[in-house]
mmCIF file of C-alpha atoms and ligand atoms in Angstrom:
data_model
loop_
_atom_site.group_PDB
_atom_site.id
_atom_site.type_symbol
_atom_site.label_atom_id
_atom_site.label_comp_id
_atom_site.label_asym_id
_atom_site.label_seq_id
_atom_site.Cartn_x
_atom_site.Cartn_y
_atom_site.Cartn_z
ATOM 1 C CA UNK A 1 -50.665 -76.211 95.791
ATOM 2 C CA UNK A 2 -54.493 -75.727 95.690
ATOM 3 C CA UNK A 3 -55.685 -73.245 92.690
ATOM 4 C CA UNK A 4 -59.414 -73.321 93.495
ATOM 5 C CA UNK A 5 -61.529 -76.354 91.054
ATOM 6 C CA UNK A 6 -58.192 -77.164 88.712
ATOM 7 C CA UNK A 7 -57.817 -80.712 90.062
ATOM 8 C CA UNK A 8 -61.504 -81.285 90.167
ATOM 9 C CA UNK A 9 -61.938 -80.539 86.816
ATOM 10 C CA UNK A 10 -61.934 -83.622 84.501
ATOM 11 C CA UNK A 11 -58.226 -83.543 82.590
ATOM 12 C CA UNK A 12 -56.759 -86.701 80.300
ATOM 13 C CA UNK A 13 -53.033 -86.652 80.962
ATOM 14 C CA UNK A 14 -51.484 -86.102 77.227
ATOM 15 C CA UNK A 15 -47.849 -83.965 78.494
ATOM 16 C CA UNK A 16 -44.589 -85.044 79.444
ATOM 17 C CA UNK A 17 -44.230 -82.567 82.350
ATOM 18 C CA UNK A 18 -42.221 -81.635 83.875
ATOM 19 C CA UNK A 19 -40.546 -79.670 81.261
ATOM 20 C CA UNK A 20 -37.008 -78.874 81.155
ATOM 21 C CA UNK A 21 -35.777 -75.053 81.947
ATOM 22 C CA UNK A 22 -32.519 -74.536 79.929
ATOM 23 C CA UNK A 23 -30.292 -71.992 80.653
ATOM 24 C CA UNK A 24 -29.146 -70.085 77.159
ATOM 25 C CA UNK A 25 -25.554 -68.556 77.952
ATOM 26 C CA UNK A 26 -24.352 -68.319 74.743
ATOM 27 C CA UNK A 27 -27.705 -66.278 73.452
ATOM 28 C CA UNK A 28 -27.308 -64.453 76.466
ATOM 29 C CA UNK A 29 -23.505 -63.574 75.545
ATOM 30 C CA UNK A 30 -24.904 -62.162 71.852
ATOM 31 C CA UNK A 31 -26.734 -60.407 73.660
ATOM 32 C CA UNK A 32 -24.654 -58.393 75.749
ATOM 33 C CA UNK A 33 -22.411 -57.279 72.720
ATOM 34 C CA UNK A 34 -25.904 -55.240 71.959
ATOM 35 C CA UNK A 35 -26.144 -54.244 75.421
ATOM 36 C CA UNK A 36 -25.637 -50.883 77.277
ATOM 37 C CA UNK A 37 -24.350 -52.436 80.181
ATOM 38 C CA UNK A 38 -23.921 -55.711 82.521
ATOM 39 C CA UNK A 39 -24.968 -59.008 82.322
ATOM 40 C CA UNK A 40 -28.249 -61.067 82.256
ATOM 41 C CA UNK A 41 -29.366 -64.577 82.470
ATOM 42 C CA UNK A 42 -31.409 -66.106 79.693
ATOM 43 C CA UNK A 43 -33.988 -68.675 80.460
ATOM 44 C CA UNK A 44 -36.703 -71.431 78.096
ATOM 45 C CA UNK A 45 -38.984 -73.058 79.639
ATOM 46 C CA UNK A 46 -38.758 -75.712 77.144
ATOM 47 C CA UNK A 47 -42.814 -76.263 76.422
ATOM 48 C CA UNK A 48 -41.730 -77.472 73.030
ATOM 49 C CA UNK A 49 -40.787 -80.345 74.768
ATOM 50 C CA UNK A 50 -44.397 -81.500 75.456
ATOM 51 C CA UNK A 51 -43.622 -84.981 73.772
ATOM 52 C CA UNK A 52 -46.742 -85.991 72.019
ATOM 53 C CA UNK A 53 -47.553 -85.437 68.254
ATOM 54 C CA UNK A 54 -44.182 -83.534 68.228
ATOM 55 C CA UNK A 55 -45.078 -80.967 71.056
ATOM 56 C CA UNK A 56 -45.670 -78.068 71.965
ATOM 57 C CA UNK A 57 -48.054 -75.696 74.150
ATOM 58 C CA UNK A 58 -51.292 -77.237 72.894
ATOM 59 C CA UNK A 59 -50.449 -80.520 74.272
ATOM 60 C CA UNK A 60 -50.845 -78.930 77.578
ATOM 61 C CA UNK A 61 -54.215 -77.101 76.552
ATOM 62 C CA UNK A 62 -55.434 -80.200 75.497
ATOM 63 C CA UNK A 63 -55.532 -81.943 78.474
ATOM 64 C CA UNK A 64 -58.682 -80.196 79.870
ATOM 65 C CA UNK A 65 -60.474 -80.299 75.979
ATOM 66 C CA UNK A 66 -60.171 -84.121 75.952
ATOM 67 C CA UNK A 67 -60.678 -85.026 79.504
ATOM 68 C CA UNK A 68 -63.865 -83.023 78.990
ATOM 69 C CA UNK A 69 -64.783 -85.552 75.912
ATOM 70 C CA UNK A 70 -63.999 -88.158 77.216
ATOM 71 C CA UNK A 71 -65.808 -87.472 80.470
ATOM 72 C CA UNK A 72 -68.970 -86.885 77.669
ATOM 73 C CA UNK A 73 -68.205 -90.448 75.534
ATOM 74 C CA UNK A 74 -66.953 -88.839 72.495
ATOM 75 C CA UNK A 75 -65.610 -90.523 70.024
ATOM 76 C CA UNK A 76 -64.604 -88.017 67.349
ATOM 77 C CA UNK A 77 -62.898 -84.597 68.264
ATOM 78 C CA UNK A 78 -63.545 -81.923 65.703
ATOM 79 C CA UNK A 79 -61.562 -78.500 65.369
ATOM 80 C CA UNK A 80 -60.804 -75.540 63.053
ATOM 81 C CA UNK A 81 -58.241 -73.833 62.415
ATOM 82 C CA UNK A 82 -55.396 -71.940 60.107
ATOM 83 C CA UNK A 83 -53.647 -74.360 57.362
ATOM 84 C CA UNK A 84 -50.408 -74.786 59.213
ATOM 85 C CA UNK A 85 -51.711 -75.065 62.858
ATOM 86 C CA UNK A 86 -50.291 -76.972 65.764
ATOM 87 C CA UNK A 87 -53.625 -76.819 67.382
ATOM 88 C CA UNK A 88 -55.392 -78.875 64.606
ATOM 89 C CA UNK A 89 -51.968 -81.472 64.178
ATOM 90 C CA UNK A 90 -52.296 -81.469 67.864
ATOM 91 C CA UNK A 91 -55.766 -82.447 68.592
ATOM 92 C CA UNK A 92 -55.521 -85.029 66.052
ATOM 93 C CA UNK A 93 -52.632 -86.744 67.940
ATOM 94 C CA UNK A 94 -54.407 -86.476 71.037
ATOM 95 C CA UNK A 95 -57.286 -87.542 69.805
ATOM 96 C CA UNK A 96 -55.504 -90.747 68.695
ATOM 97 C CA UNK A 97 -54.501 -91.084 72.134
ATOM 98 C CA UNK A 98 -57.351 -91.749 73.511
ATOM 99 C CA UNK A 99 -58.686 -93.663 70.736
ATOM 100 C CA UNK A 100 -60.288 -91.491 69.046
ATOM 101 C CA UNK A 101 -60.926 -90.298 65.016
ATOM 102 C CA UNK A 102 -60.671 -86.338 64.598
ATOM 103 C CA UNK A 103 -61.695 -84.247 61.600
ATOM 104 C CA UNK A 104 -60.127 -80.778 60.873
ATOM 105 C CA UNK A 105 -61.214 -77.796 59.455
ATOM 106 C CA UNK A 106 -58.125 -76.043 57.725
ATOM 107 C CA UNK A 107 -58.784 -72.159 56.983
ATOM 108 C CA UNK A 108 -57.568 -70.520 54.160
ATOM 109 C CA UNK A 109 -56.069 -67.897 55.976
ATOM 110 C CA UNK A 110 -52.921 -67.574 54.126
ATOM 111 C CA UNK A 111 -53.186 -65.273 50.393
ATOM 112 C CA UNK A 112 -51.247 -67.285 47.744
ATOM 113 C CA UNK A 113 -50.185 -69.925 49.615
ATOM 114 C CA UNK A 114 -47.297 -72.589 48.278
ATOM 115 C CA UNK A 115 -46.928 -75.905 47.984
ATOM 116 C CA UNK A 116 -45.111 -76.211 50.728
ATOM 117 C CA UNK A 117 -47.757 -74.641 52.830
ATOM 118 C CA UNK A 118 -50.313 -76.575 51.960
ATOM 119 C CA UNK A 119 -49.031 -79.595 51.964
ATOM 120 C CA UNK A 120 -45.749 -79.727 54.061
ATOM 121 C CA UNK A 121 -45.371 -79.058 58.145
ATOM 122 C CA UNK A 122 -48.578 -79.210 59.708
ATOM 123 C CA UNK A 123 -50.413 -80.317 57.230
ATOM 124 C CA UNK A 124 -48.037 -83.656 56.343
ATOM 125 C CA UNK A 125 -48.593 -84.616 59.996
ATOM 126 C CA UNK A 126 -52.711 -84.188 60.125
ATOM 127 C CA UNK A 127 -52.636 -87.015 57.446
ATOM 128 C CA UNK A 128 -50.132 -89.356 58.964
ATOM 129 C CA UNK A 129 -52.438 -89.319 62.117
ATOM 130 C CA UNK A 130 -54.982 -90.182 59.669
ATOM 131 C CA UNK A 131 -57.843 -87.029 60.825
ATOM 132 C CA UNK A 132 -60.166 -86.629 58.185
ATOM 133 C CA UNK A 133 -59.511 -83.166 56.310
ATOM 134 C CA UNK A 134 -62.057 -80.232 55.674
ATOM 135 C CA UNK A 135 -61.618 -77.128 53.849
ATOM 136 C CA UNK A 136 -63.212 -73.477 54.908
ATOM 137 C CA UNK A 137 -62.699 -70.913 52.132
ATOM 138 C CA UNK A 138 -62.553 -67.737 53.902
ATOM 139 C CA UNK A 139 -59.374 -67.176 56.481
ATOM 140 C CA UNK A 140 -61.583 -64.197 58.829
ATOM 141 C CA UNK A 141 -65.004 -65.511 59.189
ATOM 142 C CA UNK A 142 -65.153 -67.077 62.400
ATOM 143 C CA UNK A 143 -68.617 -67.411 63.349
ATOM 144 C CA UNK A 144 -69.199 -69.013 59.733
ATOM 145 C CA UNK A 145 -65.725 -71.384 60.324
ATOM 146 C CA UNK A 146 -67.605 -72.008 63.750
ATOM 147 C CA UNK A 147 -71.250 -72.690 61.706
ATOM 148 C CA UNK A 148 -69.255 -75.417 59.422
ATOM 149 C CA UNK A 149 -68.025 -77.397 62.037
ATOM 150 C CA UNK A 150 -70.951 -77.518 63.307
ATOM 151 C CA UNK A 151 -72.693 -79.076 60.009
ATOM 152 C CA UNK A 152 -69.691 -81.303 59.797
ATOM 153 C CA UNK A 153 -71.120 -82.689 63.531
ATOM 154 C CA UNK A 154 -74.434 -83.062 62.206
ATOM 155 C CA UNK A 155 -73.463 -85.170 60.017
ATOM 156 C CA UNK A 156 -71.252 -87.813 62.405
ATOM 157 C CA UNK A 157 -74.046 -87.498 64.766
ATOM 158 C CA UNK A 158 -76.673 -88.209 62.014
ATOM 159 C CA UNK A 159 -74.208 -91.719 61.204
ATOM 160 C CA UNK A 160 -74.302 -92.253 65.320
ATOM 161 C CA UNK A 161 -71.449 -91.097 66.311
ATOM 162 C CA UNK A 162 -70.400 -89.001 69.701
ATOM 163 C CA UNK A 163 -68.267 -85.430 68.168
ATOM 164 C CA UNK A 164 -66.839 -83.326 70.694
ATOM 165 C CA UNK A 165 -65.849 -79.681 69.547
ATOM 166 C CA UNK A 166 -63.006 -77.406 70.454
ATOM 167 C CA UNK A 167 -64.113 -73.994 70.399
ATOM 168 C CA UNK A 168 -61.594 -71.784 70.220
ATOM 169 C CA UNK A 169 -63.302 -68.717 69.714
ATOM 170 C CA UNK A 170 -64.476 -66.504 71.549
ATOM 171 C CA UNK A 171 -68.151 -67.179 73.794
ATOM 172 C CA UNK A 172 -66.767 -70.943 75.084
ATOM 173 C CA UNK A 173 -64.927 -71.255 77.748
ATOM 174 C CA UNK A 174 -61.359 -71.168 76.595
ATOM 175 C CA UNK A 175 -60.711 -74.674 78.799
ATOM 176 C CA UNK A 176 -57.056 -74.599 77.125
ATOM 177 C CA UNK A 177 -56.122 -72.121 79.359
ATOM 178 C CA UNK A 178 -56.159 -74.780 82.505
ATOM 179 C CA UNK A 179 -53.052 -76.333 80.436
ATOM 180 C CA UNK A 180 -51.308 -73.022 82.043
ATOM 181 C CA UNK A 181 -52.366 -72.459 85.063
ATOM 182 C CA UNK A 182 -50.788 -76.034 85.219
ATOM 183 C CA UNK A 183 -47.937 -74.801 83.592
ATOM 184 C CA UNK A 184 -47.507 -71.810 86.222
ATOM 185 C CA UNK A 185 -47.516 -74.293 88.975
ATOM 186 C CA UNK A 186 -44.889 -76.242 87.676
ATOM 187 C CA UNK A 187 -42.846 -73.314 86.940
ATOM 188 C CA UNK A 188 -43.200 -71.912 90.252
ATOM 189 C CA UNK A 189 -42.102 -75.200 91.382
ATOM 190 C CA UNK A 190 -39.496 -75.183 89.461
ATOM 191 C CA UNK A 191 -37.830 -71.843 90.433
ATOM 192 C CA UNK A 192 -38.415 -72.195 94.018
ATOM 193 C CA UNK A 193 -36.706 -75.733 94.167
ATOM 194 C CA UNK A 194 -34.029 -74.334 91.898
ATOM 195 C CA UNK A 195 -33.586 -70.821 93.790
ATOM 196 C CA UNK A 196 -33.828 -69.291 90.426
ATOM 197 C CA UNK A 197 -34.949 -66.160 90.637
ATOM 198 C CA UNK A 198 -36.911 -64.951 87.716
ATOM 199 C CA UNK A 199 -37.609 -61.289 87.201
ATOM 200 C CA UNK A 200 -39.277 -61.477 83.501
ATOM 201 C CA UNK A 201 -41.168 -64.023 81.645
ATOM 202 C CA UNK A 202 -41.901 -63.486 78.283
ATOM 203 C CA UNK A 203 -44.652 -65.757 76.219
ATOM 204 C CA UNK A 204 -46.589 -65.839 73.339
ATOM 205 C CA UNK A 205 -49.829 -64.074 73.132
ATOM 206 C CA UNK A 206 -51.969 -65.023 70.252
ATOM 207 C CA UNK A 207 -55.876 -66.924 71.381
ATOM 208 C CA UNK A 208 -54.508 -65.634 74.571
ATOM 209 C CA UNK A 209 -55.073 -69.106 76.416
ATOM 210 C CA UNK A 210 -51.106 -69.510 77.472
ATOM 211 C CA UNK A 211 -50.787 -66.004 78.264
ATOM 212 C CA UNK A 212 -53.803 -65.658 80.513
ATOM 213 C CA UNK A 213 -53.678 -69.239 81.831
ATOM 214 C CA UNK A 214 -49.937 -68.421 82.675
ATOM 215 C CA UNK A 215 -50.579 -65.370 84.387
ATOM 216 C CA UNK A 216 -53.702 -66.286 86.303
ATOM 217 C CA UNK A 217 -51.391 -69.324 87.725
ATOM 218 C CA UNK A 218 -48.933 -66.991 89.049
ATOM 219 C CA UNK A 219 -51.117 -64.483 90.585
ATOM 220 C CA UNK A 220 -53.168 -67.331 91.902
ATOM 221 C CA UNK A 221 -50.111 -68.710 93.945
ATOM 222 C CA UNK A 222 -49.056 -65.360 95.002
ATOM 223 C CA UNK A 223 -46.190 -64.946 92.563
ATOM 224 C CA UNK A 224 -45.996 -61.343 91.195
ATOM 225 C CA UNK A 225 -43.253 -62.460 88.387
ATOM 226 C CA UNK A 226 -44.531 -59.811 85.546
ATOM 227 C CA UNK A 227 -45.384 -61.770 82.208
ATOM 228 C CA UNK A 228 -44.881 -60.084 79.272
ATOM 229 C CA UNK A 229 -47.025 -60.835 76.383
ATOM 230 C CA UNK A 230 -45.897 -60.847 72.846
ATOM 231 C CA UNK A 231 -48.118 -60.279 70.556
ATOM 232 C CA UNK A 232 -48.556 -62.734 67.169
ATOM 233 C CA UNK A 233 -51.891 -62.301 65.762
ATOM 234 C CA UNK A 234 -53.887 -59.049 66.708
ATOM 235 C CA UNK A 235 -52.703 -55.438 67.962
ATOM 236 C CA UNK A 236 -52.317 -54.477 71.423
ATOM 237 C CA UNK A 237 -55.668 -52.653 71.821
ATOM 238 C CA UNK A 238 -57.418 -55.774 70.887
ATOM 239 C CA UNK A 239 -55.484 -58.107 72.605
ATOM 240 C CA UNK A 240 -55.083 -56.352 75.942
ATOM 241 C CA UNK A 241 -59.625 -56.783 76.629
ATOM 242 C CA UNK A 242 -59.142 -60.375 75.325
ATOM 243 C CA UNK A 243 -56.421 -61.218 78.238
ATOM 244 C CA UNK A 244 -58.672 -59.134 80.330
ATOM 245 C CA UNK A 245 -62.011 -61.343 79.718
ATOM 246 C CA UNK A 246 -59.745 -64.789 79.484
ATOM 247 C CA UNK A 247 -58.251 -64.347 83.030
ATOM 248 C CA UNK A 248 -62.047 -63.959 84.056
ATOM 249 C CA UNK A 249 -63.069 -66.817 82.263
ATOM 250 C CA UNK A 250 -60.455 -68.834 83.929
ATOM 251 C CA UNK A 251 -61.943 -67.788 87.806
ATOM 252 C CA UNK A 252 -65.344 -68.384 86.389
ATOM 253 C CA UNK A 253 -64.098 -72.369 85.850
ATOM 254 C CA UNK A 254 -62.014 -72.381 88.484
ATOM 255 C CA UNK A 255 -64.702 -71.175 90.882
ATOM 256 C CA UNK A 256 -62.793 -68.645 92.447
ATOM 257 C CA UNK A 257 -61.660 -64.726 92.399
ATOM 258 C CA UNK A 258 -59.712 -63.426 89.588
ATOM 259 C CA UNK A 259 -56.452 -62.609 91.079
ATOM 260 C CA UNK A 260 -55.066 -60.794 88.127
ATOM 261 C CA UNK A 261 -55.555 -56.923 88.032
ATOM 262 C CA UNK A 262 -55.499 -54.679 85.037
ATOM 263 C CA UNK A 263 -52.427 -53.191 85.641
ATOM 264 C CA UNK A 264 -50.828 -57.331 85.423
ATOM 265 C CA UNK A 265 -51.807 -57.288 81.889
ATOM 266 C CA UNK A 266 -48.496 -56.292 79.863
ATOM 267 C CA UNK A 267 -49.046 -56.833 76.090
ATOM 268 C CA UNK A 268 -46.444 -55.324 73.823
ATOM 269 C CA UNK A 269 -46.998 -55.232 69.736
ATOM 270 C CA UNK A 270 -43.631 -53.969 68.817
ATOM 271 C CA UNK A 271 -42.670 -56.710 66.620
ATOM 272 C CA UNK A 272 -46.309 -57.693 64.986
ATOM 273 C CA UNK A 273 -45.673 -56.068 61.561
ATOM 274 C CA UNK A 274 -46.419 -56.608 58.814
ATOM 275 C CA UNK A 275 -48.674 -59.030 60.599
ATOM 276 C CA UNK A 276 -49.788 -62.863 61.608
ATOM 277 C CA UNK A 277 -47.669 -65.301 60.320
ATOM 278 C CA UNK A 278 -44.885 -62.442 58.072
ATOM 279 C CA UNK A 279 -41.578 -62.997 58.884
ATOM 280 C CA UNK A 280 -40.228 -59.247 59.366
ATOM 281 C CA UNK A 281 -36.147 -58.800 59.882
ATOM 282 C CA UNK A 282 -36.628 -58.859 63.919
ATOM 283 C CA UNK A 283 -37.928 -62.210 63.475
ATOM 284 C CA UNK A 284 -35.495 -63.652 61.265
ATOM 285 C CA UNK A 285 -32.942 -62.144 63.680
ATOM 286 C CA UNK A 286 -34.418 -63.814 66.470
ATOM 287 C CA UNK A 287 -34.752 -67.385 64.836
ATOM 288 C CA UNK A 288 -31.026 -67.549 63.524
ATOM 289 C CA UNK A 289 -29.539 -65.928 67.322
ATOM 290 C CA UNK A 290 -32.014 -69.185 69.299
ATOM 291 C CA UNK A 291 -30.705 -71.131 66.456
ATOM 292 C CA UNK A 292 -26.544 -69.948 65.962
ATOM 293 C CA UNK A 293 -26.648 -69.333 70.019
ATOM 294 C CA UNK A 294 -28.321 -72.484 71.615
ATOM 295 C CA UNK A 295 -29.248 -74.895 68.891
ATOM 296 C CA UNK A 296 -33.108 -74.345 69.378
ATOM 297 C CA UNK A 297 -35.441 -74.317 66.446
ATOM 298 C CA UNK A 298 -38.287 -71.283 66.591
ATOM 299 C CA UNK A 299 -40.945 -71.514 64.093
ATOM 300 C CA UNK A 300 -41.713 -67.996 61.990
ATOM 301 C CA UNK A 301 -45.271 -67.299 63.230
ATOM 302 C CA UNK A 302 -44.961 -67.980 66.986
ATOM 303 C CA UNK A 303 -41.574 -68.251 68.519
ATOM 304 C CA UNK A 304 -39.600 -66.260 66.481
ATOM 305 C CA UNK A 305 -41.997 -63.464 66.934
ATOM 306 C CA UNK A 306 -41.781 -63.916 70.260
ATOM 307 C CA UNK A 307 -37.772 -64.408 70.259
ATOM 308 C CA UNK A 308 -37.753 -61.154 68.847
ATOM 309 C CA UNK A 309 -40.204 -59.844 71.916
ATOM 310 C CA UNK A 310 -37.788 -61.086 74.347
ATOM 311 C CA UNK A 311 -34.318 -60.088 73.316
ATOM 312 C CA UNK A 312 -35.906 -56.885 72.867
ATOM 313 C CA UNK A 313 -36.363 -57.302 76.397
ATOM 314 C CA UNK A 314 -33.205 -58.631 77.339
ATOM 315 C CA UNK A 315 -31.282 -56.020 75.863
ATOM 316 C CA UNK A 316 -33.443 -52.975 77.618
ATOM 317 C CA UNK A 317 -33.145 -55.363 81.366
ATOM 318 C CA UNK A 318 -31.323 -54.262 84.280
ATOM 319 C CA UNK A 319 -27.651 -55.549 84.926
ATOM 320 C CA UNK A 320 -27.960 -58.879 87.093
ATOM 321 C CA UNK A 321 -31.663 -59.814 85.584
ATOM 322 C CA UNK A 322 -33.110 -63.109 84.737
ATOM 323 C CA UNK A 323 -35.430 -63.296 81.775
ATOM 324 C CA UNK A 324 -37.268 -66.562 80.717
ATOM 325 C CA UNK A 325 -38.700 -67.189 77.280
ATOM 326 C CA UNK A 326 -41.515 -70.103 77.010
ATOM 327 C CA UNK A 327 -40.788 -71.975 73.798
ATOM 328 C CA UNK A 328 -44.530 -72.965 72.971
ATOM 329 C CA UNK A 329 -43.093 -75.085 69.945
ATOM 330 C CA UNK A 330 -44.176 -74.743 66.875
ATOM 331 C CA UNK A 331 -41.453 -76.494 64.990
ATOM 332 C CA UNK A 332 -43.327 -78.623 62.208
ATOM 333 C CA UNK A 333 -44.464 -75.068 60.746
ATOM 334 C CA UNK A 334 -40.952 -74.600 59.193
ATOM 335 C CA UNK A 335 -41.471 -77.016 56.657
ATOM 336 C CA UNK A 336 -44.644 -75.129 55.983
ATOM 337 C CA UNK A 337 -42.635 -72.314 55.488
ATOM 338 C CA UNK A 338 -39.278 -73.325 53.812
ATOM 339 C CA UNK A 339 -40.240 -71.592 50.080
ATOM 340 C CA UNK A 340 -40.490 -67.788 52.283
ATOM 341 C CA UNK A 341 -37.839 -69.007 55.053
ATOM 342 C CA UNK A 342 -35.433 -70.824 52.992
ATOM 343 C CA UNK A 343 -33.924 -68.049 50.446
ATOM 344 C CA UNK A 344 -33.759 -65.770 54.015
ATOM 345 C CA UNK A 345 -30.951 -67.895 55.288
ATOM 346 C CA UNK A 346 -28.120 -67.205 53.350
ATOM 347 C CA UNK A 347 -27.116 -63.966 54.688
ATOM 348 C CA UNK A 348 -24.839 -64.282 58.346
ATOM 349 C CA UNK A 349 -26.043 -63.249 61.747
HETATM 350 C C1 LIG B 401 -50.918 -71.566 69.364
HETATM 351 C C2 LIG B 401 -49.512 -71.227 69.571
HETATM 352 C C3 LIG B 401 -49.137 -70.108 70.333
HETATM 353 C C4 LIG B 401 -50.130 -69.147 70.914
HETATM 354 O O1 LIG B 401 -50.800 -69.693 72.004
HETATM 355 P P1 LIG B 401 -52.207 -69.113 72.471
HETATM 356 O O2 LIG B 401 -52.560 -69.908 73.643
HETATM 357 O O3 LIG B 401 -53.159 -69.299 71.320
HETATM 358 O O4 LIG B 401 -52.033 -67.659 72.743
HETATM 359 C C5 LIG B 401 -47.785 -69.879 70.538
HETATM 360 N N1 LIG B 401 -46.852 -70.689 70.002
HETATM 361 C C6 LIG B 401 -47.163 -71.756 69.264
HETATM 362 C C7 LIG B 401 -46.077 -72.578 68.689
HETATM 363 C C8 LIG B 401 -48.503 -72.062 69.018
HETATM 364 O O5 LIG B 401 -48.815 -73.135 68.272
#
């Protein structure tokens, strides 16, 4: 299936795909104890299940960052990002993968941080791949984070070396994006081959580049599944323009019309306070039910947020509907957070 320039565009194969779609029954039967009436069925797309560096949906983004340096000779990848992110850990295992060094940037995004977070998760895993560590004081200055990295590639390209950047923010072309539009493929593959038939699908929505990416996909190949975003960084008044201006950035690459209208764009906020990364009780909720239901580890500033998002869902859906959550991973971060996490635990379901 043809989605205008996305197999033209240079890509460096990093994924185990396909990934698995698990059914969750048992989640699906605590569920129904909450609900008004009837059954569902509860679906993950199992995206933590990306295989390298330990997973997860940036394995998939990555794909088009480092097919685009290595179709430029780089030979160090360079990225920013919070303390405890899988996009930095990531990059520096993919960068490994195709033989090259990586330097991070680690905001300090996080007040008071622990031990733990500094040093734990994430952060543990940066060093065993061996990426050469930066600091950036201030957690919401993006342009300046942006401005550092950039001195930090003056200087490798002053010794002779070839950095590429990933630019998250916004003003590049968020290239991670392609990783989903991949991803919606498969998943429509998946469901048609399967006969499954999906009437939800519920995903993270934080940069915005699995949400959009996702959701572009699906229009593009004619499937009008809605996607509900969850939001895990910003509100829904800021997030909604950003989904808006990703999906167009993802026609503008792909060379082709944006098939996603306004009206596509579901972003729900429900479950964001007290705010990025802040584990509130529906998100505790959610990681104990994935965990005490179906065995599956959610991490407190992605997944459980958006566990909580979708068995919101699940218990306002019709009788006879089938929802499907994308785990986007995130596991290392529990380490990160075991100090806030840990003392949470004791009390039961
Ligand atoms: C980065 C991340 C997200 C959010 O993905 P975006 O593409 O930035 O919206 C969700 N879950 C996990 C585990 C992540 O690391």
């Amino acid at each position: 299936m043809l989605i205008g320039k996305l197999d033209d565009l240079p890509r460096s194969i990093l994924a185990h795909t396909p990934t698995p779609v698990d059914e969750m029954p048992n989640l699906a039967k605590f569920v129904e104890a909450e609900r008004a009436s009837g059954a569902c069925r509860l679906y993950a797309k199992r995206d933590d299940c990306t295989g390298l560096g330990m997973g997860g949906n940036k394995i998939r983004q990555l794909e088009f960052y480092i097919g685009e340096a290595v179709a430029r000779d780089a030979d160090t990848i360079l990225i920013t990002g919070a303390v405890q992110s899988n996009f930095v850990r990531s990059a520096a295992a993919a960068a490994r993968k195709a033989g090259m060094d990586c330097h991070i940037q680690l905001e300090e995004r996080v007040a008071n941080p622990s031990s733990q977070y500094r040093r734990s998760g994430n952060v543990l895993l940066d060093r065993i791949l061996g990426a050469t560590l930066h600091s950036f004081p201030e957690g919401e200055n993006e342009a300046g984070a942006d401005r550092a990295l950039e001195d930090i590639a003056g200087g490798l390209r002053a010794k002779g070396r070839t950095p590429y950047i990933i630019h998250l923010g916004p003003g590049h072309p968020p290239l991670g994006a392609l990783g989903y539009v991949v991803a919606a493929r498969e998943i429509f593959g998946q469901i048609n081959e399967t006969d499954l038939n999906i009437h939800e699908i519920v995903v993270a929505s934080g940069s915005g580049a699995t949400h959009a990416g996702l959701l572009f996909g699906l229009r593009a190949l004619g499937c009008d599944i809605p996607v509900k975003g969850i939001c895990v960084r910003r509100a829904k008044d800021q997030q909604t323009p950003r989904i808006i201006n990703r999906c167009q950035e993802v026609a503008d690459m792909l060379d082709m019309d944006n098939p996603v209208r306004n009206e596509d764009i579901e972003i729900n906020d429900d479950v964001l306070a007290p705010g990025y990364g802040k584990i509130n009780d529906a998100v505790l909720h959610a990681i104990k039910a994935a965990a005490h239901c179906e065995g599956i580890i959610l991490d407190p500033v992605y997944t459980g947020r958006t566990m909580a998002g979708f068995l919101s869902r699940a218990r306002q859906a019709k009788a006879g509907q089938n929802l499907m959550f994308i785990h986007t991973g995130g596991q290392p971060a529990v380490f990160g957070y075991e100090d806030v996490l840990g003392p949470m635990l004791s009390s039961s379901l």
